[in-house]
Short mmCIF file of C-alpha atoms in Angstrom, two decimals:
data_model
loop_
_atom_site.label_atom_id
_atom_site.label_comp_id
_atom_site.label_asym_id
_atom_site.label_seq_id
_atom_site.Cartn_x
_atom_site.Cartn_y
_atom_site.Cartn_z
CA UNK A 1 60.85 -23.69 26.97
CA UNK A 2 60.93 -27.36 27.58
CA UNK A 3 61.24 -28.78 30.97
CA UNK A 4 63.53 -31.55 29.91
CA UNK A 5 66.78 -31.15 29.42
CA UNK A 6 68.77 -31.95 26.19
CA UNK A 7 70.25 -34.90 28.00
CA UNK A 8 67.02 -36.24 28.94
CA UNK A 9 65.67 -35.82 25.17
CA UNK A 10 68.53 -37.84 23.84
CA UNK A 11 68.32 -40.48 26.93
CA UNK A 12 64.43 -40.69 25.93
CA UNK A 13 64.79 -41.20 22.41
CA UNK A 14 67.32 -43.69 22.84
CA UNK A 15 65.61 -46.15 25.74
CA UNK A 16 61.91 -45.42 24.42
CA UNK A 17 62.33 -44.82 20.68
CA UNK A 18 62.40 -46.89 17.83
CA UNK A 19 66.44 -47.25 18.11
CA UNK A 20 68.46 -50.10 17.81
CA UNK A 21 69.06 -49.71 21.77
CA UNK A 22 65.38 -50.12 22.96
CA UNK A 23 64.97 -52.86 20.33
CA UNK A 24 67.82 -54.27 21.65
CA UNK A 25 66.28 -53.91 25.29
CA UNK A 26 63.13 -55.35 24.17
CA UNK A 27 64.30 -58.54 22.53
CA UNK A 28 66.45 -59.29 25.85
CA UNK A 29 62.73 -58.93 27.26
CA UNK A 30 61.57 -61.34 24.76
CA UNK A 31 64.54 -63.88 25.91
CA UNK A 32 64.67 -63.62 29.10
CA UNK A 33 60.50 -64.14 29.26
CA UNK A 34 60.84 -67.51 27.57
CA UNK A 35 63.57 -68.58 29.48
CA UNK A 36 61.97 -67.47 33.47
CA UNK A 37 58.11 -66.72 32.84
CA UNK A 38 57.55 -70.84 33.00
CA UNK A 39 60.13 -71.68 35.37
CA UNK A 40 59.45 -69.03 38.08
CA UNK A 41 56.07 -69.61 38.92
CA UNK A 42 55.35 -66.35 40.22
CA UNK A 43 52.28 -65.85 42.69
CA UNK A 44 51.96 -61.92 42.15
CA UNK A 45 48.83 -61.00 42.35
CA UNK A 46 48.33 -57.23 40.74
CA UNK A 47 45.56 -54.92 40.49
CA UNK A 48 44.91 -53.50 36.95
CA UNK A 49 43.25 -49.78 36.76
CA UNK A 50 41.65 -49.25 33.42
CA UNK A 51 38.70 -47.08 31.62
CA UNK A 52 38.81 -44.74 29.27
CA UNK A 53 41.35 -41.52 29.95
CA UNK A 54 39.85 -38.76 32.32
CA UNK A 55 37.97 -41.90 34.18
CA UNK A 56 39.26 -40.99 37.54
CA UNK A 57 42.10 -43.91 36.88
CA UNK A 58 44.68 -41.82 38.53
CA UNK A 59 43.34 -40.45 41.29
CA UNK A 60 42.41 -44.43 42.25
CA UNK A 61 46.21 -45.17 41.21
CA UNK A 62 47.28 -43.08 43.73
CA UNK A 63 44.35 -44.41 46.17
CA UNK A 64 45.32 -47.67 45.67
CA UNK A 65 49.21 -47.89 46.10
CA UNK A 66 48.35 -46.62 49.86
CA UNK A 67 48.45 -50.76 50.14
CA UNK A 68 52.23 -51.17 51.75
CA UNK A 69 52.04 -55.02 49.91
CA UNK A 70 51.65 -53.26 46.41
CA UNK A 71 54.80 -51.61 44.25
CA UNK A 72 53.72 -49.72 40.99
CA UNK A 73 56.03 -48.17 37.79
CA UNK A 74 57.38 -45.13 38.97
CA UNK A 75 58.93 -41.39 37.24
CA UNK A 76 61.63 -42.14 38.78
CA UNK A 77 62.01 -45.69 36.37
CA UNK A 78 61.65 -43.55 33.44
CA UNK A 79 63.45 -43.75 30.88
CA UNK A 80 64.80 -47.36 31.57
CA UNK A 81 61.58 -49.02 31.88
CA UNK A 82 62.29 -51.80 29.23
CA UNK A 83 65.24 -52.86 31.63
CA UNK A 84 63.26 -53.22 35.18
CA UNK A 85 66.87 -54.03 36.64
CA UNK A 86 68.21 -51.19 35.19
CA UNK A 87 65.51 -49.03 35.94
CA UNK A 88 65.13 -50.24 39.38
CA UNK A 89 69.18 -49.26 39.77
CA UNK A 90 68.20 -45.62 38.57
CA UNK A 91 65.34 -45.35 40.75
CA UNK A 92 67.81 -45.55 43.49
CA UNK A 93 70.51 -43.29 42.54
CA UNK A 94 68.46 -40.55 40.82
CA UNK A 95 68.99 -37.03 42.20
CA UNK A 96 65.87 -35.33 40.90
CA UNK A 97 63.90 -33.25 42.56
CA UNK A 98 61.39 -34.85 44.61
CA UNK A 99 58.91 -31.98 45.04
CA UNK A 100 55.52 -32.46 44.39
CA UNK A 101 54.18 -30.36 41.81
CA UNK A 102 51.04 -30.59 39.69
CA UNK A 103 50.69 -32.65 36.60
CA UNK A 104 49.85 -31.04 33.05
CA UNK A 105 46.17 -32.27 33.16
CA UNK A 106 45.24 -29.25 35.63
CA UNK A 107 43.03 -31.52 37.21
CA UNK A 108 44.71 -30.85 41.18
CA UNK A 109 46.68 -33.94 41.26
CA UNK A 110 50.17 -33.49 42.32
CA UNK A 111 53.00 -35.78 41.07
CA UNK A 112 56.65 -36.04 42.09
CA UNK A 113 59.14 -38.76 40.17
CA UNK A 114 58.53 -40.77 43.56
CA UNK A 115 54.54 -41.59 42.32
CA UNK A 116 53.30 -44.04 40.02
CA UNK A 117 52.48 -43.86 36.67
CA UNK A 118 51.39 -45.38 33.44
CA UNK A 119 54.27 -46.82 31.61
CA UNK A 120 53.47 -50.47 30.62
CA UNK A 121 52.47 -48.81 27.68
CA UNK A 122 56.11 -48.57 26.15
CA UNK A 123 56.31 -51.98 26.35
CA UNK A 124 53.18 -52.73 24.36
CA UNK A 125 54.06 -50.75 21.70
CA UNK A 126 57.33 -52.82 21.17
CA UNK A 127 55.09 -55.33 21.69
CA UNK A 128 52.81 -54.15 18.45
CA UNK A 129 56.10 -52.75 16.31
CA UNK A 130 54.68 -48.94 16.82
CA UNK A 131 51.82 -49.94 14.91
CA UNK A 132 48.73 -47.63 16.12
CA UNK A 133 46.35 -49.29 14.61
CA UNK A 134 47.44 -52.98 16.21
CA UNK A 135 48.18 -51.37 19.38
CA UNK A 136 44.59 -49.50 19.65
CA UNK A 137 42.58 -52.22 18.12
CA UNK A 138 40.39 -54.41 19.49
CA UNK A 139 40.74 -57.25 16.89
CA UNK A 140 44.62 -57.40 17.85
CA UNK A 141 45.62 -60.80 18.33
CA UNK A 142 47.74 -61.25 21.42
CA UNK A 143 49.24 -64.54 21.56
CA UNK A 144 50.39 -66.28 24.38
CA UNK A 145 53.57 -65.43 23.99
CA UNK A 146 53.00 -61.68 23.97
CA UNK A 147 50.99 -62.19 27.48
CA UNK A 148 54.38 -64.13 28.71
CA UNK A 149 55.96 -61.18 27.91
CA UNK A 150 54.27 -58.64 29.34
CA UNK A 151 53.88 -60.81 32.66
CA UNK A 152 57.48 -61.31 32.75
CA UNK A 153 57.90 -57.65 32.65
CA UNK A 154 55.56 -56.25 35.15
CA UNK A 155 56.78 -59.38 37.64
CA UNK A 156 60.01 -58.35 37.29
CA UNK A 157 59.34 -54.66 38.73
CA UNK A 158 57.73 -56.38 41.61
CA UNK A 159 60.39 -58.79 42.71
CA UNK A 160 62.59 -56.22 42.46
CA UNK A 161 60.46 -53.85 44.56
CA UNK A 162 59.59 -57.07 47.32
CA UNK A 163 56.29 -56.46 46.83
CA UNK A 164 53.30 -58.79 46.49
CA UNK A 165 52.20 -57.25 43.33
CA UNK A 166 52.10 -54.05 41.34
CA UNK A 167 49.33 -51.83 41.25
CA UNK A 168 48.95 -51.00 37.05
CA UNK A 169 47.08 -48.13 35.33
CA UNK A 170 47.07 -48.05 31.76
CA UNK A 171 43.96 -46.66 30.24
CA UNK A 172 44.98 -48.51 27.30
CA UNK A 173 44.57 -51.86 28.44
CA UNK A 174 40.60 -51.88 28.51
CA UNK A 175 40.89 -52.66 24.80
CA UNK A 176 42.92 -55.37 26.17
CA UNK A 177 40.50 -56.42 29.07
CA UNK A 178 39.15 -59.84 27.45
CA UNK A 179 42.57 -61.42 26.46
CA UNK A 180 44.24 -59.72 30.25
CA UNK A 181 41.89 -60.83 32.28
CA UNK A 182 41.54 -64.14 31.34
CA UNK A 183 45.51 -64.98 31.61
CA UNK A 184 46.07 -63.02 34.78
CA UNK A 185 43.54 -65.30 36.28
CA UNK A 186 44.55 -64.78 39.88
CA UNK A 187 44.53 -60.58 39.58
CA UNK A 188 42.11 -58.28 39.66
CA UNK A 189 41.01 -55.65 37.08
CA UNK A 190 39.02 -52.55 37.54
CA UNK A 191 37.41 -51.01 34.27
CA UNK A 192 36.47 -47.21 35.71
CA UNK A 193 33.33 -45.34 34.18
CA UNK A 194 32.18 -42.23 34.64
CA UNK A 195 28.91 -40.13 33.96
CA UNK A 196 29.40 -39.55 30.25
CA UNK A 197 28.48 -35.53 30.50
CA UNK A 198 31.32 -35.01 32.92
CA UNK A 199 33.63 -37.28 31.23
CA UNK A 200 33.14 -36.02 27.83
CA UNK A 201 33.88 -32.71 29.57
CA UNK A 202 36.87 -33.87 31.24
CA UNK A 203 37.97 -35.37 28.01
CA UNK A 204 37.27 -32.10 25.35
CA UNK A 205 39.00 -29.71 28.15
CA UNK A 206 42.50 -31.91 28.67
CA UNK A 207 42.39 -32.63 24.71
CA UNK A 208 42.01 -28.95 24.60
CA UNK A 209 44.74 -27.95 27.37
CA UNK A 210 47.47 -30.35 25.86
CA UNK A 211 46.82 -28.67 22.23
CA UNK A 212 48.22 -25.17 23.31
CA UNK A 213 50.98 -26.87 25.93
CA UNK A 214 52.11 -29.39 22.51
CA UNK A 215 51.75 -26.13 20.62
CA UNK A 216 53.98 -24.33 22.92
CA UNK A 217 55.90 -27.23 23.67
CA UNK A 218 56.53 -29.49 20.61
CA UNK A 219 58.37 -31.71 22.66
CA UNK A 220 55.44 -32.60 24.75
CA UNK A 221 53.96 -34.51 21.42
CA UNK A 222 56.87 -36.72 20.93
CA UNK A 223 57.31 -37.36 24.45
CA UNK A 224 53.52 -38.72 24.59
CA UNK A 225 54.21 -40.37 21.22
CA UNK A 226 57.20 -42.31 22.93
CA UNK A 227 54.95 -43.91 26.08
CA UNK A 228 52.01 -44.28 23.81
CA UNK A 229 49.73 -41.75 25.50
CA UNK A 230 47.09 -40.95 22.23
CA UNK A 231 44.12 -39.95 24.51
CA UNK A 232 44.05 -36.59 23.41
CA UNK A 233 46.15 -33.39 22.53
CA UNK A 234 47.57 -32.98 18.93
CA UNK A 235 48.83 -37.05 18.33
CA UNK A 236 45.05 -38.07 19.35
CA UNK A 237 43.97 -41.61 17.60
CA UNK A 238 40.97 -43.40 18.42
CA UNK A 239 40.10 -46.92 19.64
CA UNK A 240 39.13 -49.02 17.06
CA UNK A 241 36.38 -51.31 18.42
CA UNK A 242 35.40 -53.28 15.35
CA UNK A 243 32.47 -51.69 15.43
CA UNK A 244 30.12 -50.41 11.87
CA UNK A 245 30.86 -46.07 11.83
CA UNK A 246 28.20 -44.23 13.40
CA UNK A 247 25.65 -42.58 11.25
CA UNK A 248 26.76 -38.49 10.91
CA UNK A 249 30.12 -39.65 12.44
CA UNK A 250 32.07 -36.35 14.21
CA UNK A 251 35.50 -36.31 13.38
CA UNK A 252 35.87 -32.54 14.72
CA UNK A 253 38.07 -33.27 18.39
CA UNK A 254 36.82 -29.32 18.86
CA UNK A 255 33.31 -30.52 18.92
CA UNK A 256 31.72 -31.59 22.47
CA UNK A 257 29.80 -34.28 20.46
CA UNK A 258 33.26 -36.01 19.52
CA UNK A 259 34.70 -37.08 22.69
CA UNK A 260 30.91 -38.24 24.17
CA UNK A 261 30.82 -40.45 21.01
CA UNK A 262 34.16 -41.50 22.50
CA UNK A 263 32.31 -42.43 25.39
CA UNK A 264 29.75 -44.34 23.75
CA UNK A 265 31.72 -46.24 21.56
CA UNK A 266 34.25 -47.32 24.12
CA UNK A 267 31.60 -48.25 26.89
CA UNK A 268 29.16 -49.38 24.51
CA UNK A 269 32.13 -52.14 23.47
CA UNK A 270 33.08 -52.52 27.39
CA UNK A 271 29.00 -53.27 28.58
CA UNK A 272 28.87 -55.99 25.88
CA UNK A 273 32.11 -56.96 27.36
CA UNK A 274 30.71 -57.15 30.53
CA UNK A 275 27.97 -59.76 29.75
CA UNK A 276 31.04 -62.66 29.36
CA UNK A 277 33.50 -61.19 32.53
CA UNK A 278 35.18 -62.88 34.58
CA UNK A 279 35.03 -62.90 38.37
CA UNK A 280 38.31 -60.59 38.59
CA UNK A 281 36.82 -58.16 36.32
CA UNK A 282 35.02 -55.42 38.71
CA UNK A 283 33.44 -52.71 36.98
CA UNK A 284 33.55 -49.08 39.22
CA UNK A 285 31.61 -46.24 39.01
CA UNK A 286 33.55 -43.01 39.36
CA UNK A 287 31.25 -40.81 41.05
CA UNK A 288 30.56 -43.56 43.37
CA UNK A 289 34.09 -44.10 44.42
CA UNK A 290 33.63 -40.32 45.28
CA UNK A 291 30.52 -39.93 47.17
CA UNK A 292 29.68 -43.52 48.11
CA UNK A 293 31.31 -44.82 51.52
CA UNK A 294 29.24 -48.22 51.57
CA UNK A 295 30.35 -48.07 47.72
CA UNK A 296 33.93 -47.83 48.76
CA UNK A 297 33.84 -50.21 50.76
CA UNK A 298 32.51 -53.40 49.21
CA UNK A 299 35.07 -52.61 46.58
CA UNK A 300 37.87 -52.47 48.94
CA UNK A 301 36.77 -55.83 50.14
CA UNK A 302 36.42 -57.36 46.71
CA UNK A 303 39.63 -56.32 45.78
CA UNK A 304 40.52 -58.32 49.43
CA UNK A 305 42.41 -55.24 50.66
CA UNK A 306 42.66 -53.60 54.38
CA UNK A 307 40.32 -49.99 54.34
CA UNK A 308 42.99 -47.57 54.48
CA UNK A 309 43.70 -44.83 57.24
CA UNK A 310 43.14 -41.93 54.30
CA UNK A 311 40.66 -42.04 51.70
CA UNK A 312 40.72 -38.96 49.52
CA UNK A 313 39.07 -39.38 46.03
CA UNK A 314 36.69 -36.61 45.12
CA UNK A 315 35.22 -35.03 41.83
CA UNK A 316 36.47 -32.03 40.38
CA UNK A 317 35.32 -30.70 36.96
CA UNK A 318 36.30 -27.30 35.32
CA UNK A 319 34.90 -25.62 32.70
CA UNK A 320 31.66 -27.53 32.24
CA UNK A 321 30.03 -27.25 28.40
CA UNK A 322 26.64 -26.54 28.97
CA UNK A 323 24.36 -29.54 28.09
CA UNK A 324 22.70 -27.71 25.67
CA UNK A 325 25.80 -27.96 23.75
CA UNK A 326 25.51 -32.12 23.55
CA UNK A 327 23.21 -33.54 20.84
CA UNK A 328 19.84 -34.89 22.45
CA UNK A 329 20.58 -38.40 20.70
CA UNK A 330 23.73 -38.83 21.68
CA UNK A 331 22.60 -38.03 25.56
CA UNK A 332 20.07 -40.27 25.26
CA UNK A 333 22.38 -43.48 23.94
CA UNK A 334 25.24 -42.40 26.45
CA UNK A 335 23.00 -42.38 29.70
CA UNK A 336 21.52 -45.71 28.50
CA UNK A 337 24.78 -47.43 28.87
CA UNK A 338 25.48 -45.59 31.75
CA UNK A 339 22.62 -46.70 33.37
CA UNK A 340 23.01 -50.45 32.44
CA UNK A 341 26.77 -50.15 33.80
CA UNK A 342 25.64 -48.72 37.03
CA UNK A 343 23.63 -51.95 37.71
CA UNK A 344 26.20 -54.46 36.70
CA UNK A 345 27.43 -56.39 40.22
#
């Protein structure tokens, strides 16, 4: 049985869906960015969290929002988030429960409507017409006016939270990074990686956990459908890079070998990327941010924020594939990118 209600269903297809009420939201968005976005000259200054999914982009969501000057997008704004007033009213008023309780991934992280989440991604799908293979594509064009838009929006949720910026994780956005980081010149963005055998692992485990809950669950499908979360489960649909097909190219999702090509092809594109970043663009290693306290450091003090009191990022991993399992070539590519990312400054 579902955990939302029939109430929320309806509320959620009407706010988030393609419906002549989130349209209508959305084009108010459009408006109201073209008349503010140049007159209020904002200085927010927001920390973007990407990588690709099972990263560790949550765990340093959660990390990161410890900063009292930082707001986020919240449960609790869902499902008005293409109205930050309205949401922000909601937010307030809301009598859901607040109880912490663990999040579908089964990876130990424990969520309450109260913690922050990824839900910019609504707004670029508006933003793309629902169009999967705009919204997922590097070769998307994303004019200025789309950028004014999507500034407008996440600036709004801060001045209404009186904070001095928003902390954002959308794994989304590294296909994004180039075009993001260059017109939110004065934030910072962290692109996450992660050893490729344990995020591969991650990566074929969740896909393989949201299969039977969607199966179970239907409604879990067009729920992810409607914030534009394609990572994995049964709505999967992969990055397009703009890069030639691999040779013997896996399309089986039930194959190990699938999700590390995954790996490669996304971090392949993002270490090419990283030969033309820009000085806000700080590239993280995952296991570092674990294990690493001189690590953790230096990025806290790139990111020019105070060390917190509580620092609790570690690795967990279930259900390891044995390596044996991985194809030798596909190793061998994967931990030569992963080496050349570990040495980029």
């Amino acid at each position: 049985m579902s955990s939302y209600t029939f109430l929320e269903k309806i509320l959620n297809e009407q706010f988030l869906g393609d419906t002549d009420l989130s349209n209508f939201l959305f084009n108010k968005l459009c408006i109201d960015s073209k008349e503010k976005v140049n007159k209020n000259k904002s200085t927010f200054k927001h920390i973007f969290i990407t990588g690709l999914a099972r990263s560790g982009s949550t765990a340093l969501l959660n990390q990161l929002f410890q900063q009292e000057e930082y707001g986020s997008i919240f449960y609790k704004h869902m499902p008005f988030i293409l109205n930050p007033k309205l949401a922000n009213i909601f937010s307030k008023v809301t009598t859901k429960n607040k109880k912490l309780k663990p999040r579908l991934h089964n990876d130990g992280i424990q969520i309450s409507i109260d913690s922050p989440e990824c839900f910019d991604e609504i707004l670029w799908k508006k933003i793309f017409k629902n169009n999967l293979d705009l919204l997922l594509s590097a070769n998307s064009k994303i004019k200025k006016e789309k950028l004014e838009i999507y500034k407008f929006f996440i600036d709004e949720f801060c001045r209404l939270q009186g904070k001095n910026g928003l902390v954002i994780k959308n794994n989304n956005n590294h296909i994004r990074i180039e075009k993001l980081a260059k017109y939110f010149k004065d934030s910072n963005f962290i692109i996450l990686f992660r050893n490729p055998i344990d995020h591969s692992n991650s990566l074929f485990n969740t896909h393989k956990r949201f299969c039977e809950l969607q199966k179970e669950d239907p409604y879990i499908t067009n729920y992810m459908n409607l914030i534009g979360h394609y990572e994995f489960g049964i709505n999967a649909f992969n990055f397009d890079y703009g890069l030639n097909s691999p040779p013997n190219k896996i399309e089986n999702k039930e194959d190990i070998n699938f999700w590390l090509q995954q790996w490669i092809n996304a971090y392949e594109w993002l270490l090419e990327y990283s030969k033309k970043k820009r000085n806000n663009v700080h590239f993280i290693s995952y296991s570092k941010i674990c294990n690493d306290s001189i690590y953790i450091q230096k990025m806290y003090k790139d990111l020019k924020l105070n060390f917190p009191d509580k620092y609790n990022i570690s690795s967990r991993l279930k259900n390891e594939i044995p390596k044996k399992q991985f194809s030798r070539d596909l190793l061998k590519k994967a931990f030569n990118i992963y080496s050349k990312l570990e040495l980029i400054e």
